Amino acid sequence: MTLVIKITLALALILGGMFKSATAEPAEPKIVASIFPLYSLAAGVMDGVGEPTLLLQDGLSPHDFALKPSQARLLQSADLLLWVGKNLEFPLTRYSENMPPGHALALGNAAQPGQNPHIWLDPQQAKDIVSAIVAKLRAVDPDRAATYENNGSILEARIDGLELELASLLHPLRDIPYVVFHDAYGPFERRFHLNNVGAITAEPEHRLSAGQVHRVRAIIADTGAHCIFREPQFQPHLLAVIAEKSDIHIGELDPLGWGLAPGINGYFLLMRNLAYGFIDCLSRP
């Protein structure tokens, strides 16, 4: 092989590498979601592009937590933080304020003041979340805008189907009274017309007082509540005490999706599990 041919081949390899580098796909955006429901919906929008990172793992309540240094560094390197807002993940407020402009999307910002922040529990509000994530990712990663839009449309259609499924399952339970551990379920209850007659506490991290126990017992007696629901994130030791002097059943509801596998189906599993949590307890004789 002559020197000229060798030089020509070398130049071809160099130029080919430069061309390949120049036309390569841009890196996937680094998306961090505060809680599992937002993570799952974002994973659906990002399907085929990449996967978001879940910030608060099982065992951390969004109402009260302290981030590890590794989690704080994760936020510093993120292209986008998806969170509900200070009415839910209050400890994230200062972190979001320290992120570059446009790097934090508070998905509950459109909610009315005082509205229940557990917005993902209403399928129609979940569709609004999907739409907001699509719009933001189009701006963050315009080269993949068509993928995000298509995934968003598929996801919203699945959510419509889920709403019809759950409405059919829950319809027979509409008039049955029950008590919840804390008032997390308003969006779900309004959408499916369920009969919540009271909550044990407004501050789930705090120890229950004797006054709260007395108040909830009075609600159970006055309304004939059929079930009282605990949550896996909280184990109030007085829950059994509240129920011991009545015939009320104890059930479990999980609004956050503890222990569910990551991926685009997580939101749908969470919502079905929630529906079957109601069905299991409210259908008991």
Tab-separated table of N, CA and C in Angstrom, residues 252-254 260 268-278:
chain	number	residue	atom	x	y	z
A	252	GLU	N	-56.635	-1.034	53.477
A	252	GLU	CA	-55.392	-0.306	53.184
A	252	GLU	C	-55.480	0.336	51.808
A	253	LEU	N	-55.052	1.586	51.730
A	253	LEU	CA	-54.980	2.330	50.477
A	253	LEU	C	-53.572	2.883	50.328
A	254	ASP	N	-53.081	2.906	49.114
A	254	ASP	CA	-51.742	3.426	48.854
A	254	ASP	C	-51.798	4.430	47.704
A	260	LEU	N	-44.079	-0.829	43.797
A	260	LEU	CA	-44.398	-1.156	42.406
A	260	LEU	C	-43.146	-1.080	41.542
A	268	PHE	N	-50.778	2.917	36.145
A	268	PHE	CA	-52.000	2.140	35.961
A	268	PHE	C	-52.140	1.078	37.055
A	269	LEU	N	-51.026	0.496	37.458
A	269	LEU	CA	-51.058	-0.449	38.578
A	269	LEU	C	-51.449	0.255	39.870
A	270	LEU	N	-50.880	1.435	40.096
A	270	LEU	CA	-51.212	2.212	41.297
A	270	LEU	C	-52.709	2.481	41.374
A	271	MET	N	-53.292	2.938	40.282
A	271	MET	CA	-54.707	3.298	40.278
A	271	MET	C	-55.598	2.067	40.425
A	272	ARG	N	-55.226	0.976	39.786
A	272	ARG	CA	-56.027	-0.245	39.942
A	272	ARG	C	-55.906	-0.783	41.367
A	273	ASN	N	-54.706	-0.746	41.922
A	273	ASN	CA	-54.538	-1.192	43.311
A	273	ASN	C	-55.377	-0.351	44.265
A	274	LEU	N	-55.432	0.938	44.003
A	274	LEU	CA	-56.235	1.822	44.850
A	274	LEU	C	-57.714	1.450	44.751
A	275	ALA	N	-58.181	1.253	43.530
A	275	ALA	CA	-59.583	0.870	43.344
A	275	ALA	C	-59.893	-0.448	44.050
A	276	TYR	N	-59.007	-1.421	43.913
A	276	TYR	CA	-59.264	-2.716	44.540
A	276	TYR	C	-59.099	-2.652	46.056
A	277	GLY	N	-58.322	-1.690	46.550
A	277	GLY	CA	-58.271	-1.470	47.988
A	277	GLY	C	-59.634	-1.047	48.521
A	278	PHE	N	-60.301	-0.134	47.811
A	278	PHE	CA	-61.658	0.263	48.182
A	278	PHE	C	-62.618	-0.923	48.061
